[in-house]
Structures are given as C-alpha cells and as structure tokens.
Amino acid sequence: MTPRRTHVHLEDIDDLGVGCGILGTGGGGGTYPGELMAKQVLEEHGPVRLVTLDDLDPEGLILPIGTIGAPTVSLEKLPAGTEAALLRAHVEERFRKRVAALMPVEIGGSNGVKPVAYAGLLDLPIIDGDAMGRAFPEVQMVSMNVAGLPPGIVLLCDPHGNIASFEPVDELWAERLARTAAVSMGGSAVEIDYIMSVAEARGAIVEGSITRAIEIGRALRGRGTDGVAALVEHLGAFDLIEGKIVDVERTTSGGFVRGSVTIEGTGDDSGRLLRVEIQNENLAAFEDGRMVCCVPDLISLVDDQSGEAVPTEVLRFGQRVAVIALPCDPLWRTPRGLDIAGPRAFGYDIEYVPVEEVASAQRA
C-alpha cells in the first residue's frame, strides 16, 4: 500500500501542474503561471503540509480559494501575491477565529496549483481535496452546494488590495454578485466562499484531489510521444478522437470564455468531426449532432504526443490534439448534482448519459 502523501514538495509541482491541466477540462486557467508562483514559494518557504480532515480540529475554519474570471484574462493579469493574506486577515477578523487550512476550490488548471503557493505564503496546511474534482465555470457548481451548505460570505480581492464582500441570499446570487465584481476588478480576482468548519466539510468536499493530480503527472512523466495512451491507461479514460483543430470560435464576455472547437480526425479517426462546446471549461462533445459526452463528466483536449492538457485560452487552428473523456466524481451524478452542474444547468435540452454508457453503446 502506498503511504499517504503528507507534503507537497518542490519536485511535485510540475506533476501537479500536469494533473491539474487534465482535470481542468480546458478551464481553471493555464497552469504555468501557478507553477512558477508555487515553485518560488516552496523554494523560499519549504514544502507545504498536505492534510486530510482527520488531521484538523473539527472547529477549525477551511478557506476554499481560487481565481474567478475568464481564463483568457487570468493568463495575462497575474495576481499580486498578497490577495490570500488580505482575505485571510479579513476572515479571521470577521469570524474571530483562526483559519486551519486552505483548500483549492477546484483542482482544475491554475486554480489547483496556486492554492499551494498561497498555503506556503500563509504558513498553513492545504487540504488534499477540492470542491469539484475537476473545474466548473460558476460559483454555485461546488460540492458544498450539492451537500446543502450555503455560500455564506463571499469575498473577492484584486491585485490592488480592493476587497469586495457579499452576503448573498443563495448560491445563484453568489455567482451573480461575484461575477459582476470580478468583471469590475479587471476580469479576474482571487475569491473565497463557502467558508466552513472542518466538521461541516465532512461529506461536502471531494477528497484526495491533490494526490490524484500529482499521480496523473507522474503517470505521464517520461512517456515521450506515448502520452495519450499513458493517460487513457492511468485514468481509465475514453479516447473520443485524435486529429487536428480545424475551427475555433472563442469570445470573452461577462467574465466567461464561450465558444467551440472542432477537431477533424486523422489516422484511424479520418473522416470524423468532433465539436466541443465551451464555457471556460469543455462542456459537451458532439459528433454528427449526437452528444458523446457532457458535463458533469470530464472532457479534456490534450497534445496528441505528450498527453498534456491544451487549455481553452491557447486553442488554435492546426493544433494536433486528442480528446479524452472520463467519469466525474459520483456526487455529480446524484439528482442534486445534475441539477447544479448537469447539461440542463448549462442550457442544453438533453439528458445526461454517463460517458461509459455512451462508449458501451457505441461499441455494441
């Protein structure tokens, strides 16, 4: 049995970035800026303690933290590095209680990597878990909402040190208010919401996410041009198509990146076309007008050689990619999980069908 990982070390960051790219399903922001930030912090402050809920005082506060906004903006608009400290101070003053640990709000993209840097800067442990098991584009699409916890106080901080604070009446108002503030703050900001005690987090988070992301990176390490096969084998994923990008539609508005990408199959997939629709993350894949995978299952575009993720903001005509799909965390397949982040939550008039059932039907 593999011993439980207890720290995130400097040498883990590259693997963490690769894994977060895959689990980001195109969103969460490109991992490179977060990797640079985390490496600098770990070089200066040493490894970050990686904890489970059992390691913490049940009354301790957990801060789910991430960047809200369009990935295309966050690629160019970097954080100041002081936002997490300002938000922590604000929370501790308001709650009159010390923060016990940080947690990535999502394990996707840079939002899975930067919290390690924030934890190192604040000398706090980080929870081996997150609130999605992947990345989703909207505030209410978190496991705490599936578990019935309220969003509570929502806090945003920008690189200037401005802090916006809301007490929304429900999770949809949390998304509306936070998105509006993020746009006013230049298109992205560091956000904390669903502040909870360790006791409240039990059954309300996806545990093991950071370890899973690091192990994905390790599975790809040294595989050279065999990355896609290694990824499919490690994750038990489904290879939807391999080919080249022949069309990209992408606009940034209202704090989101929206659009689609079309892949023309090559090799064994010659003659096929797959279209993937996007709202920050990859939402649904269609072939000949038929859905072959959709949220909350994961759809990732990866380099057809290395297997590393190609995030939404750098998709371009002519890129050679593979599209893989894998099942989501079981909590998203519950009726409440599908109400919050299933295809109808994004405006699709289609029923959710698990990706493995679609694949099985295609093989029959």
mmCIF file of C-alpha atoms in Angstrom:
data_model
loop_
_atom_site.group_PDB
_atom_site.id
_atom_site.type_symbol
_atom_site.label_atom_id
_atom_site.label_comp_id
_atom_site.label_asym_id
_atom_site.label_seq_id
_atom_site.Cartn_x
_atom_site.Cartn_y
_atom_site.Cartn_z
ATOM 1 C CA MET A 1 0.000 0.000 0.000
ATOM 2 C CA THR A 2 1.376 3.416 -0.991
ATOM 3 C CA PRO A 3 1.987 5.639 2.072
ATOM 4 C CA ARG A 4 -0.268 8.693 2.272
ATOM 5 C CA ARG A 5 1.327 11.829 0.892
ATOM 6 C CA THR A 6 1.859 14.315 3.749
ATOM 7 C CA HIS A 7 3.527 17.259 1.971
ATOM 8 C CA VAL A 8 3.626 18.946 -1.411
ATOM 9 C CA HIS A 9 7.300 19.313 -2.298
ATOM 10 C CA LEU A 10 9.015 21.491 -4.870
ATOM 11 C CA GLU A 11 9.604 18.457 -7.096
ATOM 12 C CA ASP A 12 5.839 17.711 -7.088
ATOM 13 C CA ILE A 13 4.826 20.996 -8.728
ATOM 14 C CA ASP A 14 5.456 20.003 -12.341
ATOM 15 C CA ASP A 15 3.418 16.818 -11.851
ATOM 16 C CA LEU A 16 0.698 18.749 -10.029
ATOM 17 C CA GLY A 17 0.504 21.225 -12.910
ATOM 18 C CA VAL A 18 0.168 18.449 -15.494
ATOM 19 C CA GLY A 19 -2.557 16.717 -13.483
ATOM 20 C CA CYS A 20 -4.470 19.946 -12.851
ATOM 21 C CA GLY A 21 -4.340 20.695 -16.566
ATOM 22 C CA ILE A 22 -6.038 17.396 -17.364
ATOM 23 C CA LEU A 23 -8.638 17.710 -14.581
ATOM 24 C CA GLY A 24 -9.259 21.342 -15.574
ATOM 25 C CA THR A 25 -11.105 20.220 -18.721
ATOM 26 C CA GLY A 26 -9.827 23.330 -20.507
ATOM 27 C CA GLY A 27 -10.541 25.786 -17.675
ATOM 28 C CA GLY A 28 -9.189 26.937 -14.349
ATOM 29 C CA GLY A 29 -6.521 28.977 -16.128
ATOM 30 C CA GLY A 30 -3.292 27.757 -17.704
ATOM 31 C CA THR A 31 -1.119 26.080 -15.070
ATOM 32 C CA TYR A 32 2.238 27.673 -15.989
ATOM 33 C CA PRO A 33 1.838 30.939 -14.008
ATOM 34 C CA GLY A 34 0.645 28.982 -10.973
ATOM 35 C CA GLU A 35 3.543 26.545 -11.265
ATOM 36 C CA LEU A 36 6.065 29.415 -11.318
ATOM 37 C CA MET A 37 4.398 31.009 -8.305
ATOM 38 C CA ALA A 38 4.301 27.742 -6.340
ATOM 39 C CA LYS A 39 7.922 26.891 -7.136
ATOM 40 C CA GLN A 40 9.139 30.268 -5.922
ATOM 41 C CA VAL A 41 7.177 29.981 -2.682
ATOM 42 C CA LEU A 42 8.308 26.402 -1.983
ATOM 43 C CA GLU A 43 11.924 27.324 -2.728
ATOM 44 C CA GLU A 44 11.699 30.122 -0.163
ATOM 45 C CA HIS A 45 9.445 28.513 2.460
ATOM 46 C CA GLY A 46 9.875 24.758 2.043
ATOM 47 C CA PRO A 47 7.226 22.063 1.423
ATOM 48 C CA VAL A 48 3.557 22.639 2.215
ATOM 49 C CA ARG A 49 1.827 20.272 4.631
ATOM 50 C CA LEU A 50 -0.894 18.223 2.880
ATOM 51 C CA VAL A 51 -3.653 17.232 5.306
ATOM 52 C CA THR A 52 -6.929 15.357 5.463
ATOM 53 C CA LEU A 53 -9.951 16.368 7.508
ATOM 54 C CA ASP A 54 -8.874 13.846 10.182
ATOM 55 C CA ASP A 55 -5.697 15.859 10.771
ATOM 56 C CA LEU A 56 -7.558 19.044 11.750
ATOM 57 C CA ASP A 57 -9.595 20.401 14.680
ATOM 58 C CA PRO A 58 -13.294 19.862 13.786
ATOM 59 C CA GLU A 59 -13.988 23.505 14.686
ATOM 60 C CA GLY A 60 -11.170 24.886 12.513
ATOM 61 C CA LEU A 61 -12.012 27.064 9.503
ATOM 62 C CA ILE A 62 -11.355 25.886 5.953
ATOM 63 C CA LEU A 63 -10.996 28.517 3.215
ATOM 64 C CA PRO A 64 -11.831 27.282 -0.308
ATOM 65 C CA ILE A 65 -9.781 29.604 -2.542
ATOM 66 C CA GLY A 66 -9.424 30.172 -6.268
ATOM 67 C CA THR A 67 -9.446 32.719 -9.074
ATOM 68 C CA ILE A 68 -12.778 33.739 -10.578
ATOM 69 C CA GLY A 69 -12.944 35.087 -14.123
ATOM 70 C CA ALA A 70 -12.200 34.261 -17.729
ATOM 71 C CA PRO A 71 -9.079 32.093 -18.293
ATOM 72 C CA THR A 72 -8.079 34.312 -21.221
ATOM 73 C CA VAL A 73 -7.819 37.232 -18.780
ATOM 74 C CA SER A 74 -6.045 35.394 -15.968
ATOM 75 C CA LEU A 75 -3.318 34.339 -18.429
ATOM 76 C CA GLU A 76 -2.269 37.994 -18.785
ATOM 77 C CA LYS A 77 -3.486 39.502 -15.493
ATOM 78 C CA LEU A 78 -1.380 37.927 -12.762
ATOM 79 C CA PRO A 79 -2.183 38.167 -9.045
ATOM 80 C CA ALA A 80 -0.099 40.440 -6.832
ATOM 81 C CA GLY A 81 0.589 37.564 -4.436
ATOM 82 C CA THR A 82 -0.860 39.468 -1.470
ATOM 83 C CA GLU A 83 -4.532 38.666 -2.055
ATOM 84 C CA ALA A 84 -4.657 35.479 0.026
ATOM 85 C CA ALA A 85 -3.103 37.179 3.065
ATOM 86 C CA LEU A 86 -5.578 40.068 2.856
ATOM 87 C CA LEU A 87 -8.522 37.690 2.568
ATOM 88 C CA ARG A 88 -7.305 35.513 5.450
ATOM 89 C CA ALA A 89 -6.922 38.557 7.707
ATOM 90 C CA HIS A 90 -10.416 39.718 6.748
ATOM 91 C CA VAL A 91 -11.924 36.293 7.518
ATOM 92 C CA GLU A 92 -10.145 35.885 10.871
ATOM 93 C CA GLU A 93 -11.235 39.360 11.986
ATOM 94 C CA ARG A 94 -14.809 38.752 10.884
ATOM 95 C CA PHE A 95 -15.150 35.234 12.310
ATOM 96 C CA ARG A 96 -12.885 35.932 15.335
ATOM 97 C CA LYS A 97 -11.319 32.548 14.691
ATOM 98 C CA ARG A 98 -8.037 31.323 13.228
ATOM 99 C CA VAL A 99 -8.000 29.687 9.793
ATOM 100 C CA ALA A 100 -6.993 25.995 9.963
ATOM 101 C CA ALA A 101 -6.289 25.246 6.297
ATOM 102 C CA LEU A 102 -6.768 26.314 2.685
ATOM 103 C CA MET A 103 -8.411 24.185 0.011
ATOM 104 C CA PRO A 104 -8.455 24.631 -3.781
ATOM 105 C CA VAL A 105 -11.993 25.468 -4.821
ATOM 106 C CA GLU A 106 -11.289 23.386 -7.931
ATOM 107 C CA ILE A 107 -8.475 21.009 -8.851
ATOM 108 C CA GLY A 108 -8.525 22.238 -12.438
ATOM 109 C CA GLY A 109 -5.927 24.396 -14.144
ATOM 110 C CA SER A 110 -4.020 27.029 -12.235
ATOM 111 C CA ASN A 111 -6.756 27.039 -9.589
ATOM 112 C CA GLY A 112 -5.434 23.658 -8.489
ATOM 113 C CA VAL A 113 -1.820 24.885 -8.256
ATOM 114 C CA LYS A 114 -1.925 28.446 -6.888
ATOM 115 C CA PRO A 115 -3.522 27.433 -3.549
ATOM 116 C CA VAL A 116 -0.316 25.507 -2.788
ATOM 117 C CA ALA A 117 1.579 28.778 -3.194
ATOM 118 C CA TYR A 118 -0.968 30.634 -1.047
ATOM 119 C CA ALA A 119 -0.675 27.969 1.692
ATOM 120 C CA GLY A 120 3.115 28.278 1.648
ATOM 121 C CA LEU A 121 2.945 32.073 1.889
ATOM 122 C CA LEU A 122 0.461 31.915 4.788
ATOM 123 C CA ASP A 123 2.232 29.024 6.581
ATOM 124 C CA LEU A 124 -0.988 26.998 6.504
ATOM 125 C CA PRO A 125 -1.605 23.367 5.534
ATOM 126 C CA ILE A 126 -3.629 22.577 2.446
ATOM 127 C CA ILE A 127 -6.473 20.071 2.300
ATOM 128 C CA ASP A 128 -5.927 17.111 -0.021
ATOM 129 C CA GLY A 129 -9.239 17.781 -1.715
ATOM 130 C CA ASP A 130 -11.293 20.360 -3.567
ATOM 131 C CA ALA A 131 -14.900 21.317 -4.226
ATOM 132 C CA MET A 132 -15.357 19.811 -7.715
ATOM 133 C CA GLY A 133 -12.927 17.006 -8.558
ATOM 134 C CA ARG A 134 -12.447 18.937 -11.802
ATOM 135 C CA ALA A 135 -13.177 22.557 -12.861
ATOM 136 C CA PHE A 136 -16.555 24.209 -13.404
ATOM 137 C CA PRO A 137 -17.196 27.789 -14.532
ATOM 138 C CA GLU A 138 -19.716 29.045 -11.956
ATOM 139 C CA VAL A 139 -19.607 29.746 -8.213
ATOM 140 C CA GLN A 140 -22.573 27.544 -7.287
ATOM 141 C CA MET A 141 -21.137 24.471 -9.036
ATOM 142 C CA VAL A 142 -19.363 23.108 -5.977
ATOM 143 C CA SER A 143 -19.679 20.008 -3.838
ATOM 144 C CA MET A 144 -20.645 22.091 -0.781
ATOM 145 C CA ASN A 145 -23.755 23.220 -2.662
ATOM 146 C CA VAL A 146 -24.556 19.604 -3.571
ATOM 147 C CA ALA A 147 -24.253 18.794 0.147
ATOM 148 C CA GLY A 148 -26.668 21.611 1.015
ATOM 149 C CA LEU A 149 -24.255 24.086 2.618
ATOM 150 C CA PRO A 150 -24.981 27.800 1.956
ATOM 151 C CA PRO A 151 -22.379 30.010 0.241
ATOM 152 C CA GLY A 152 -22.111 32.239 3.322
ATOM 153 C CA ILE A 153 -19.865 35.252 2.975
ATOM 154 C CA VAL A 154 -18.287 35.685 -0.475
ATOM 155 C CA LEU A 155 -15.018 37.632 -0.625
ATOM 156 C CA LEU A 156 -13.031 38.814 -3.664
ATOM 157 C CA CYS A 157 -9.656 40.566 -3.699
ATOM 158 C CA ASP A 158 -7.845 42.139 -6.664
ATOM 159 C CA PRO A 159 -4.127 42.932 -7.128
ATOM 160 C CA HIS A 160 -4.705 46.498 -5.862
ATOM 161 C CA GLY A 161 -5.886 45.194 -2.492
ATOM 162 C CA ASN A 162 -9.549 46.014 -3.028
ATOM 163 C CA ILE A 163 -11.811 43.588 -1.169
ATOM 164 C CA ALA A 164 -15.442 43.034 -2.146
ATOM 165 C CA SER A 165 -17.674 41.290 0.387
ATOM 166 C CA PHE A 166 -21.165 39.896 -0.175
ATOM 167 C CA GLU A 167 -23.698 38.015 1.902
ATOM 168 C CA PRO A 168 -25.867 36.529 -0.881
ATOM 169 C CA VAL A 169 -29.242 35.025 -0.082
ATOM 170 C CA ASP A 170 -28.449 31.889 -2.090
ATOM 171 C CA GLU A 171 -25.885 30.262 -4.370
ATOM 172 C CA LEU A 172 -27.228 31.827 -7.583
ATOM 173 C CA TRP A 173 -26.902 35.313 -6.142
ATOM 174 C CA ALA A 174 -23.391 34.358 -5.035
ATOM 175 C CA GLU A 175 -22.490 33.660 -8.672
ATOM 176 C CA ARG A 176 -24.207 36.810 -9.947
ATOM 177 C CA LEU A 177 -22.594 39.163 -7.422
ATOM 178 C CA ALA A 178 -19.140 37.584 -7.555
ATOM 179 C CA ARG A 179 -19.089 37.549 -11.377
ATOM 180 C CA THR A 180 -20.084 41.215 -11.547
ATOM 181 C CA ALA A 181 -17.378 42.165 -9.044
ATOM 182 C CA ALA A 182 -14.760 40.100 -10.906
ATOM 183 C CA VAL A 183 -15.559 41.924 -14.147
ATOM 184 C CA SER A 184 -15.248 45.268 -12.325
ATOM 185 C CA MET A 185 -11.906 44.151 -10.917
ATOM 186 C CA GLY A 186 -10.489 43.699 -14.420
ATOM 187 C CA GLY A 187 -11.869 40.323 -15.422
ATOM 188 C CA SER A 188 -10.429 38.151 -12.659
ATOM 189 C CA ALA A 189 -9.896 38.198 -8.887
ATOM 190 C CA VAL A 190 -8.988 35.866 -6.037
ATOM 191 C CA GLU A 191 -12.145 34.545 -4.383
ATOM 192 C CA ILE A 192 -13.102 32.802 -1.140
ATOM 193 C CA ASP A 193 -16.591 31.444 -0.460
ATOM 194 C CA TYR A 194 -18.315 28.529 1.278
ATOM 195 C CA ILE A 195 -16.125 29.145 4.344
ATOM 196 C CA MET A 196 -16.809 26.156 6.585
ATOM 197 C CA SER A 197 -15.631 24.284 9.612
ATOM 198 C CA VAL A 198 -13.772 21.006 9.300
ATOM 199 C CA ALA A 199 -16.833 19.236 10.728
ATOM 200 C CA GLU A 200 -19.082 20.820 8.078
ATOM 201 C CA ALA A 201 -16.669 19.749 5.329
ATOM 202 C CA ARG A 202 -17.188 16.056 6.021
ATOM 203 C CA GLY A 203 -19.153 14.627 3.107
ATOM 204 C CA ALA A 204 -19.164 18.028 1.418
ATOM 205 C CA ILE A 205 -15.835 18.021 -0.437
ATOM 206 C CA VAL A 206 -14.045 15.792 -2.951
ATOM 207 C CA GLU A 207 -11.150 14.253 -1.016
ATOM 208 C CA GLY A 208 -7.789 13.161 -2.434
ATOM 209 C CA SER A 209 -7.754 15.620 -5.352
ATOM 210 C CA ILE A 210 -4.217 16.978 -4.967
ATOM 211 C CA THR A 211 -2.739 13.496 -4.679
ATOM 212 C CA ARG A 212 -4.738 12.412 -7.739
ATOM 213 C CA ALA A 213 -3.448 15.350 -9.798
ATOM 214 C CA ILE A 214 0.181 14.654 -8.820
ATOM 215 C CA GLU A 215 -0.213 10.976 -9.721
ATOM 216 C CA ILE A 216 -1.577 11.925 -13.158
ATOM 217 C CA GLY A 217 1.534 14.000 -13.765
ATOM 218 C CA ARG A 218 3.741 11.116 -12.655
ATOM 219 C CA ALA A 219 1.938 8.729 -14.994
ATOM 220 C CA LEU A 220 2.843 10.954 -17.956
ATOM 221 C CA ARG A 221 6.411 11.611 -16.887
ATOM 222 C CA GLY A 222 8.923 10.005 -19.254
ATOM 223 C CA ARG A 223 6.290 8.627 -21.639
ATOM 224 C CA GLY A 224 7.525 10.825 -24.522
ATOM 225 C CA THR A 225 5.197 10.627 -27.514
ATOM 226 C CA ASP A 226 3.115 7.900 -25.850
ATOM 227 C CA GLY A 227 1.366 10.349 -23.526
ATOM 228 C CA VAL A 228 -2.217 9.858 -24.678
ATOM 229 C CA ALA A 229 -2.043 6.078 -24.256
ATOM 230 C CA ALA A 230 -0.466 6.533 -20.805
ATOM 231 C CA LEU A 231 -3.209 8.936 -19.815
ATOM 232 C CA VAL A 232 -6.021 6.699 -21.031
ATOM 233 C CA GLU A 233 -4.487 3.735 -19.219
ATOM 234 C CA HIS A 234 -3.891 5.605 -15.933
ATOM 235 C CA LEU A 235 -7.321 7.242 -15.757
ATOM 236 C CA GLY A 236 -9.397 4.563 -17.456
ATOM 237 C CA ALA A 237 -10.401 7.366 -19.812
ATOM 238 C CA PHE A 238 -12.136 7.192 -23.185
ATOM 239 C CA ASP A 239 -10.299 8.412 -26.293
ATOM 240 C CA LEU A 240 -13.018 10.296 -28.217
ATOM 241 C CA ILE A 241 -10.922 11.344 -31.220
ATOM 242 C CA GLU A 242 -7.401 12.176 -32.353
ATOM 243 C CA GLY A 243 -6.863 14.763 -35.052
ATOM 244 C CA LYS A 244 -6.268 18.439 -35.765
ATOM 245 C CA ILE A 245 -8.221 21.535 -34.844
ATOM 246 C CA VAL A 246 -9.959 22.923 -37.936
ATOM 247 C CA ASP A 247 -12.106 25.628 -36.315
ATOM 248 C CA VAL A 248 -12.068 27.666 -33.082
ATOM 249 C CA GLU A 249 -14.790 30.077 -32.031
ATOM 250 C CA ARG A 250 -13.934 31.936 -28.824
ATOM 251 C CA THR A 251 -15.240 35.134 -27.244
ATOM 252 C CA THR A 252 -14.630 36.651 -23.815
ATOM 253 C CA SER A 253 -17.579 38.428 -22.240
ATOM 254 C CA GLY A 254 -19.342 38.688 -18.908
ATOM 255 C CA GLY A 255 -16.454 37.035 -17.094
ATOM 256 C CA PHE A 256 -16.519 33.873 -19.220
ATOM 257 C CA VAL A 257 -14.871 32.444 -22.312
ATOM 258 C CA ARG A 258 -17.525 30.930 -24.564
ATOM 259 C CA GLY A 259 -17.274 29.175 -27.906
ATOM 260 C CA SER A 260 -16.471 25.859 -29.521
ATOM 261 C CA VAL A 261 -13.635 23.930 -31.111
ATOM 262 C CA THR A 262 -13.923 21.444 -33.979
ATOM 263 C CA ILE A 263 -11.478 18.563 -34.406
ATOM 264 C CA GLU A 264 -11.064 16.700 -37.704
ATOM 265 C CA GLY A 265 -9.968 13.124 -37.173
ATOM 266 C CA THR A 266 -6.694 11.781 -38.545
ATOM 267 C CA GLY A 267 -5.271 8.268 -38.824
ATOM 268 C CA ASP A 268 -7.800 5.739 -37.563
ATOM 269 C CA ASP A 269 -10.241 8.627 -36.958
ATOM 270 C CA SER A 270 -10.075 10.007 -40.535
ATOM 271 C CA GLY A 271 -13.434 11.165 -41.839
ATOM 272 C CA ARG A 272 -14.798 12.059 -38.400
ATOM 273 C CA LEU A 273 -15.543 15.510 -36.948
ATOM 274 C CA LEU A 274 -15.990 16.204 -33.230
ATOM 275 C CA ARG A 275 -17.237 19.574 -31.916
ATOM 276 C CA VAL A 276 -16.609 20.535 -28.283
ATOM 277 C CA GLU A 277 -18.618 23.411 -26.785
ATOM 278 C CA ILE A 278 -17.014 25.651 -24.159
ATOM 279 C CA GLN A 279 -17.916 27.912 -21.230
ATOM 280 C CA ASN A 280 -14.450 28.353 -19.687
ATOM 281 C CA GLU A 281 -14.421 24.542 -19.409
ATOM 282 C CA ASN A 282 -15.285 21.961 -22.077
ATOM 283 C CA LEU A 283 -18.991 21.304 -21.590
ATOM 284 C CA ALA A 284 -20.164 18.867 -24.245
ATOM 285 C CA ALA A 285 -18.826 16.941 -27.239
ATOM 286 C CA PHE A 286 -20.971 16.220 -30.299
ATOM 287 C CA GLU A 287 -20.417 14.020 -33.353
ATOM 288 C CA ASP A 288 -22.910 14.108 -36.244
ATOM 289 C CA GLY A 289 -25.257 16.085 -33.971
ATOM 290 C CA ARG A 290 -25.171 13.364 -31.341
ATOM 291 C CA MET A 291 -23.850 14.017 -27.827
ATOM 292 C CA VAL A 292 -20.979 11.663 -26.976
ATOM 293 C CA CYS A 293 -20.021 13.204 -23.619
ATOM 294 C CA CYS A 294 -21.245 16.113 -21.498
ATOM 295 C CA VAL A 295 -20.971 17.713 -18.069
ATOM 296 C CA PRO A 296 -20.547 16.751 -15.345
ATOM 297 C CA ASP A 297 -18.221 14.140 -16.911
ATOM 298 C CA LEU A 298 -14.802 15.462 -17.859
ATOM 299 C CA ILE A 299 -13.712 16.332 -21.432
ATOM 300 C CA SER A 300 -10.074 17.313 -21.935
ATOM 301 C CA LEU A 301 -8.170 18.304 -25.055
ATOM 302 C CA VAL A 302 -4.583 17.116 -24.835
ATOM 303 C CA ASP A 303 -1.490 17.253 -27.007
ATOM 304 C CA ASP A 304 -1.548 14.164 -29.234
ATOM 305 C CA GLN A 305 2.076 13.378 -28.394
ATOM 306 C CA SER A 306 2.790 14.342 -24.767
ATOM 307 C CA GLY A 307 -0.772 13.881 -23.460
ATOM 308 C CA GLU A 308 -0.527 17.210 -21.609
ATOM 309 C CA ALA A 309 -3.608 19.421 -21.495
ATOM 310 C CA VAL A 310 -4.336 22.171 -24.010
ATOM 311 C CA PRO A 311 -6.334 24.820 -22.126
ATOM 312 C CA THR A 312 -9.161 26.804 -23.661
ATOM 313 C CA GLU A 313 -7.244 30.056 -23.988
ATOM 314 C CA VAL A 314 -4.495 28.629 -26.253
ATOM 315 C CA LEU A 315 -6.575 26.519 -28.653
ATOM 316 C CA ARG A 316 -5.647 27.377 -32.232
ATOM 317 C CA PHE A 317 -6.192 26.228 -35.801
ATOM 318 C CA GLY A 318 -3.967 23.348 -36.875
ATOM 319 C CA GLN A 319 -3.082 22.048 -33.392
ATOM 320 C CA ARG A 320 -2.800 18.273 -33.179
ATOM 321 C CA VAL A 321 -4.826 17.067 -30.251
ATOM 322 C CA ALA A 322 -6.606 14.111 -28.738
ATOM 323 C CA VAL A 323 -9.902 14.473 -26.899
ATOM 324 C CA ILE A 324 -10.335 12.250 -23.875
ATOM 325 C CA ALA A 325 -13.287 11.852 -21.523
ATOM 326 C CA LEU A 326 -13.600 10.372 -18.043
ATOM 327 C CA PRO A 327 -16.310 9.913 -15.448
ATOM 328 C CA CYS A 328 -16.933 12.644 -12.879
ATOM 329 C CA ASP A 329 -16.982 12.191 -9.104
ATOM 330 C CA PRO A 330 -20.108 10.208 -8.104
ATOM 331 C CA LEU A 331 -21.574 13.186 -6.206
ATOM 332 C CA TRP A 332 -22.217 14.925 -9.535
ATOM 333 C CA ARG A 333 -24.371 12.020 -10.742
ATOM 334 C CA THR A 334 -26.862 12.438 -7.911
ATOM 335 C CA PRO A 335 -30.141 14.237 -8.794
ATOM 336 C CA ARG A 336 -28.967 17.384 -6.960
ATOM 337 C CA GLY A 337 -25.510 17.181 -8.543
ATOM 338 C CA LEU A 338 -27.062 17.017 -12.024
ATOM 339 C CA ASP A 339 -29.414 19.895 -11.214
ATOM 340 C CA ILE A 340 -26.410 22.029 -10.291
ATOM 341 C CA ALA A 341 -23.892 21.040 -12.985
ATOM 342 C CA GLY A 342 -25.588 18.679 -15.446
ATOM 343 C CA PRO A 343 -26.258 19.575 -19.098
ATOM 344 C CA ARG A 344 -29.546 21.389 -18.336
ATOM 345 C CA ALA A 345 -27.712 23.714 -15.916
ATOM 346 C CA PHE A 346 -25.832 24.989 -18.996
ATOM 347 C CA GLY A 347 -28.917 25.321 -21.190
ATOM 348 C CA TYR A 348 -28.705 22.023 -23.075
ATOM 349 C CA ASP A 349 -32.037 20.316 -23.680
ATOM 350 C CA ILE A 350 -30.515 16.855 -23.395
ATOM 351 C CA GLU A 351 -30.494 14.144 -20.763
ATOM 352 C CA TYR A 352 -27.235 13.307 -19.069
ATOM 353 C CA VAL A 353 -25.843 9.909 -20.062
ATOM 354 C CA PRO A 354 -22.644 8.723 -18.321
ATOM 355 C CA VAL A 355 -19.720 8.650 -20.715
ATOM 356 C CA GLU A 356 -19.063 4.974 -20.109
ATOM 357 C CA GLU A 357 -22.664 4.133 -21.153
ATOM 358 C CA VAL A 358 -22.282 6.155 -24.369
ATOM 359 C CA ALA A 359 -18.996 4.381 -25.118
ATOM 360 C CA SER A 360 -20.529 0.978 -24.396
ATOM 361 C CA ALA A 361 -23.461 1.707 -26.716
ATOM 362 C CA GLN A 362 -21.068 2.761 -29.489
ATOM 363 C CA ARG A 363 -19.111 -0.483 -29.182
ATOM 364 C CA ALA A 364 -22.267 -2.634 -29.298
#
